[in-house]
């Protein structure tokens, strides 16, 4: 079976993981609806090295993997806290 | 001690497995308000089996969990001697502290059900200024012990992790898939005997018990009561 290395748990069978979509930059608060639709629903689907969210099901642990979609090779994995270091707060006035 | 007259239905708290263990001839004793299988009629044979390969239902033993961004700060402040993630550490009263990740802690009582830490933390936690929150573990989860030298060989049939003694140290934790179900495995030797504790979804206790006893059959494994586990540690 294919093996993926979880940053918390180490190498595990790929059957223990679930795919969570591409890692994207959060649109600025107050952006237009089209930008939100793009962010929520549309995927780049690149042929090349992509950053993706992956989930280790037994521990409920989300992390980031860099994968080459042309060869389906996992290049590296790391904790999301290495990228997302600050809490994002939305002001109440941003709601429409 | 087992009480020959006791039935599991005498008490309001009982394991999800009580119908199965009743069929297997369990003799019951009161532990933490539960009717717990103390033995299955032959304490000496059970202790011997526990050194080779055996399974015990530890649903009755107290357990609790806490999770949150500063669980470590809070738990350390409460006097918990915290290990690094995916490791366990025994506390002074025999409670085993499991650190599942940076921000998640599970507490498991020793086989004597004598944990004072679990009650103390339950009393200490308050909503005001909370940096972590309690995770219910006593009802939604249940706990088995799988003991004996042949445990790693048997577990290899249903789990992808190498649990052999020289690869999986005492008090090491693995959170993984066992018989296609998520489970937490903790190496928690009893005396000099290899032992694993398994924490899993309580609603699937009967399924997992059947998978484990079926996998054990070819190695001569059998169910044992709490008394056999206590005898190993004595």
XYZ file of C-alpha atoms in Angstrom:
330
model
C 0.000 0.000 0.000
C 1.082 3.581 -0.626
C 2.596 5.261 2.455
C 2.155 8.900 3.494
C 4.081 10.520 6.345
C 1.842 12.358 8.783
C 3.674 15.187 10.606
C 2.097 14.059 13.907
C 2.013 10.272 13.545
C 4.769 9.324 11.120
C 4.491 6.979 8.108
C 1.031 5.426 7.688
C -0.998 3.568 5.077
C -2.653 5.970 2.641
C -6.034 4.462 3.621
C -5.774 6.356 6.937
C -5.865 9.734 5.127
C -8.508 11.864 3.431
C -7.908 14.590 0.829
C -9.044 18.091 1.783
C -8.532 20.206 -1.353
C -5.952 22.750 -2.464
C -4.312 25.161 -0.049
C -5.408 28.653 -1.128
C -4.995 32.121 0.191
C -8.058 33.390 2.048
C -9.670 36.314 0.139
C -9.604 39.667 1.897
C -12.675 40.363 4.021
C -15.275 42.306 2.032
C -14.241 40.910 -1.378
C -16.893 40.341 -4.066
C -18.979 37.188 -4.377
C -17.116 35.916 -7.430
C -13.875 35.813 -5.478
C -15.582 33.840 -2.699
C -17.112 31.386 -5.175
C -13.679 30.886 -6.693
C -12.196 30.316 -3.236
C -14.847 27.906 -2.008
C -15.731 25.885 -5.122
C -13.155 26.193 -7.889
C -9.914 24.220 -8.010
C -6.784 25.084 -9.994
C -6.195 21.405 -10.886
C -2.565 22.041 -11.836
C -0.327 19.437 -13.456
C 2.768 19.938 -11.300
C 3.716 20.462 -7.681
C 0.687 21.493 -5.622
C 0.020 22.204 -1.964
C -2.939 20.295 -0.561
C -4.810 19.798 2.695
C -4.723 16.229 3.972
C -6.407 14.749 7.023
C -5.231 11.853 9.206
C -8.577 10.278 10.093
C -7.702 8.383 13.329
C -6.297 11.536 14.954
C -8.506 14.163 13.242
C -5.278 15.973 12.307
C -5.159 18.374 9.320
C -1.826 19.094 7.680
C -0.339 20.235 4.366
C 1.249 18.011 1.753
C 3.211 19.001 -1.341
C 2.479 16.567 -4.135
C 3.497 16.281 -7.768
C 0.231 15.571 -9.574
C 2.052 14.367 -12.725
C 3.656 11.430 -10.921
C 1.375 11.306 -7.837
C 4.461 11.543 -5.617
C 4.207 13.074 -2.164
C 7.232 15.374 -1.826
C 6.817 16.579 1.740
C 4.282 17.016 4.527
C 4.211 19.509 7.389
C 1.899 20.862 10.071
C -0.490 23.641 9.018
C 0.866 25.703 11.930
C 4.086 26.176 9.908
C 2.095 28.215 7.362
C -0.827 29.603 9.313
C 0.791 31.288 12.284
C -1.820 33.909 13.076
C -5.476 33.736 13.971
C -7.812 35.393 11.434
C -10.581 37.429 13.048
C -13.507 38.800 11.087
C -15.020 42.067 12.278
C -18.795 41.908 12.783
C -19.264 44.674 10.175
C -17.901 42.451 7.364
C -21.146 40.454 7.173
C -23.523 41.445 4.378
C -13.137 -9.731 44.352
C -15.812 -11.384 42.273
C -19.228 -11.648 43.852
C -20.822 -14.965 42.787
C -24.339 -13.606 43.220
C -23.829 -10.397 41.258
C -25.414 -9.937 37.829
C -24.308 -7.101 35.496
C -27.877 -5.798 35.478
C -27.727 -5.247 39.264
C -25.925 -1.955 38.640
C -26.955 0.935 36.422
C -23.539 1.295 34.781
C -22.388 -1.551 32.596
C -20.073 -2.214 29.706
C -21.386 -2.322 26.128
C -19.989 -5.851 26.170
C -21.863 -7.224 29.150
C -24.071 -9.597 27.151
C -21.007 -11.041 25.407
C -18.961 -11.420 28.593
C -21.949 -12.924 30.440
C -22.118 -15.631 27.757
C -18.405 -16.261 28.286
C -19.039 -16.980 31.979
C -17.833 -13.721 33.549
C -17.928 -13.394 37.340
C -18.648 -9.856 38.350
C -17.403 -7.339 40.843
C -18.264 -3.687 41.401
C -15.668 -1.275 40.011
C -16.373 2.463 39.778
C -20.130 1.819 39.912
C -19.901 -0.728 37.086
C -20.303 -4.460 37.116
C -16.897 -5.483 35.744
C -15.737 -8.988 34.739
C -13.294 -9.888 37.546
C -12.596 -13.391 36.242
C -14.110 -16.121 34.098
C -13.921 -18.875 36.679
C -10.250 -19.866 36.658
C -8.007 -17.110 38.000
C -4.750 -19.109 37.785
C -5.292 -20.122 34.139
C -6.245 -16.555 33.291
C -3.066 -15.111 34.791
C -1.026 -17.633 32.818
C -2.975 -16.765 29.645
C -2.443 -13.047 30.239
C 1.313 -13.648 29.876
C 0.790 -15.356 26.482
C -2.269 -13.770 24.868
C -5.469 -12.476 26.437
C -8.077 -9.735 26.221
C -9.836 -7.906 29.053
C -12.793 -5.514 29.048
C -11.732 -2.370 30.939
C -14.905 -0.344 30.289
C -15.400 0.138 34.027
C -12.102 1.948 34.622
C -12.383 5.771 34.806
C -11.115 7.852 31.873
C -11.338 11.498 30.814
C -10.039 13.831 28.108
C -9.128 17.493 27.595
C -8.390 19.316 24.364
C -7.554 22.908 23.471
C -4.862 25.355 22.365
C -3.233 25.576 25.810
C -4.114 22.175 27.248
C -0.431 21.752 28.139
C -0.320 24.942 30.196
C -3.528 24.073 32.043
C -2.697 20.410 32.695
C 0.843 21.204 33.862
C -0.638 23.807 36.210
C -2.869 21.040 37.589
C 0.208 18.982 38.392
C 0.082 16.570 35.429
C 3.498 15.290 34.410
C 2.958 15.667 30.654
C 4.868 13.614 28.051
C 5.525 14.654 24.433
C 2.850 13.943 21.749
C 2.081 10.266 21.077
C 3.614 9.211 24.405
C 2.075 8.283 27.753
C 3.380 8.850 31.258
C 2.298 7.246 34.546
C 1.309 9.689 37.289
C 1.911 9.172 41.012
C -1.568 7.645 41.614
C -1.240 5.154 38.743
C -3.233 7.264 36.248
C -1.782 7.094 32.754
C -1.606 10.479 30.990
C -1.758 10.067 27.186
C -0.755 13.022 25.076
C -2.468 12.530 21.714
C -1.176 15.772 20.160
C 0.202 19.101 21.352
C -3.260 20.113 22.537
C -4.957 16.840 23.515
C -4.759 14.802 26.709
C -6.464 11.548 27.759
C -6.321 10.205 31.301
C -6.746 6.475 31.946
C -7.074 5.028 35.416
C -4.787 2.212 36.564
C -6.248 -1.325 36.795
C -7.155 -0.682 40.464
C -9.595 2.090 39.368
C -7.832 4.222 41.966
C -7.251 7.369 39.914
C -7.696 10.523 41.990
C -6.299 12.692 39.173
C -9.369 12.212 36.950
C -11.807 13.434 39.627
C -9.486 16.229 40.680
C -9.217 17.640 37.143
C -12.967 17.296 36.580
C -13.468 19.431 39.693
C -10.804 21.960 38.689
C -11.971 22.722 35.130
C -14.185 25.788 34.703
C -15.675 27.458 31.634
C -14.376 30.890 32.693
C -11.153 31.651 30.861
C -10.909 28.065 29.602
C -7.876 27.349 27.396
C -9.036 23.765 26.830
C -12.313 21.873 27.126
C -13.315 18.431 28.449
C -13.734 15.690 25.829
C -16.181 13.019 26.990
C -14.338 9.740 27.061
C -16.117 7.649 29.688
C -19.301 6.886 27.720
C -18.441 7.538 24.073
C -15.208 5.554 24.351
C -14.444 2.203 25.847
C -11.212 0.454 26.702
C -9.727 -3.028 26.306
C -6.407 -4.472 27.386
C -4.654 -6.967 25.121
C -1.843 -8.645 26.971
C 0.893 -11.189 26.510
C 3.994 -11.890 24.491
C 2.061 -12.945 21.372
C 0.088 -9.693 21.146
C 2.230 -8.069 18.397
C 1.992 -11.190 16.206
C -1.792 -11.297 16.599
C -2.229 -7.539 16.049
C -0.247 -7.748 12.791
C -3.340 -9.445 11.322
C -5.494 -6.368 11.782
C -3.273 -3.293 12.097
C -0.595 -1.796 9.829
C 1.716 -0.573 12.606
C 4.714 -2.596 13.776
C 3.892 -3.245 17.438
C 6.761 -5.623 18.192
C 8.430 -5.037 21.520
C 11.679 -3.628 20.104
C 9.868 -1.267 17.699
C 7.018 -0.054 19.889
C 8.311 0.983 23.299
C 6.454 0.926 26.575
C 4.230 4.037 26.868
C 4.416 4.737 23.137
C 1.037 5.579 21.527
C -0.236 4.938 18.029
C -3.517 6.340 16.738
C -4.395 4.223 13.777
C -6.803 1.914 12.025
C -7.467 -1.487 13.634
C -9.868 -3.868 11.869
C -10.864 -0.858 9.713
C -11.863 1.202 12.749
C -10.062 4.146 14.303
C -8.480 3.276 17.635
C -5.819 4.501 20.033
C -3.256 1.880 21.030
C -1.039 2.470 24.030
C 1.717 0.124 25.056
C 1.157 -0.237 28.777
C 3.051 -3.270 30.093
C 1.726 -5.051 33.184
C 4.712 -6.047 35.304
C 7.154 -7.627 32.864
C 4.416 -8.675 30.432
C 3.825 -6.915 27.115
C 0.399 -5.252 27.096
C -1.578 -2.855 24.910
C -4.485 -0.720 26.000
C -6.972 0.092 23.268
C -9.316 3.094 23.440
C -12.110 2.962 20.866
C -15.665 4.007 20.085
C -17.913 2.332 22.661
C -20.736 1.704 20.162
C -18.366 -0.596 18.241
C -17.138 -2.505 21.317
C -18.881 -5.763 20.374
C -17.565 -5.603 16.789
C -13.986 -4.986 17.930
C -14.153 -7.616 20.692
C -15.286 -10.190 18.125
C -12.536 -9.187 15.666
C -9.898 -9.460 18.401
C -11.091 -12.761 19.889
C -11.364 -14.215 16.380
C -7.804 -13.078 15.574
C -6.599 -14.527 18.900
C -8.088 -17.975 18.370
C -5.164 -19.366 16.350
C -2.736 -18.298 19.105
C -4.840 -19.743 21.941
C -5.796 -16.313 23.323
C -8.723 -16.000 25.723
C -10.720 -13.411 27.695
C -9.484 -12.692 31.206
C -10.853 -10.621 34.081
C -9.394 -7.623 35.875
C -7.915 -9.910 38.539
C -5.530 -11.464 36.001
C -4.246 -8.023 34.969
C -3.760 -7.006 38.581
C -1.881 -10.269 39.224
C 0.548 -9.485 36.371
C 1.365 -6.092 37.874
C 1.654 -7.375 41.444
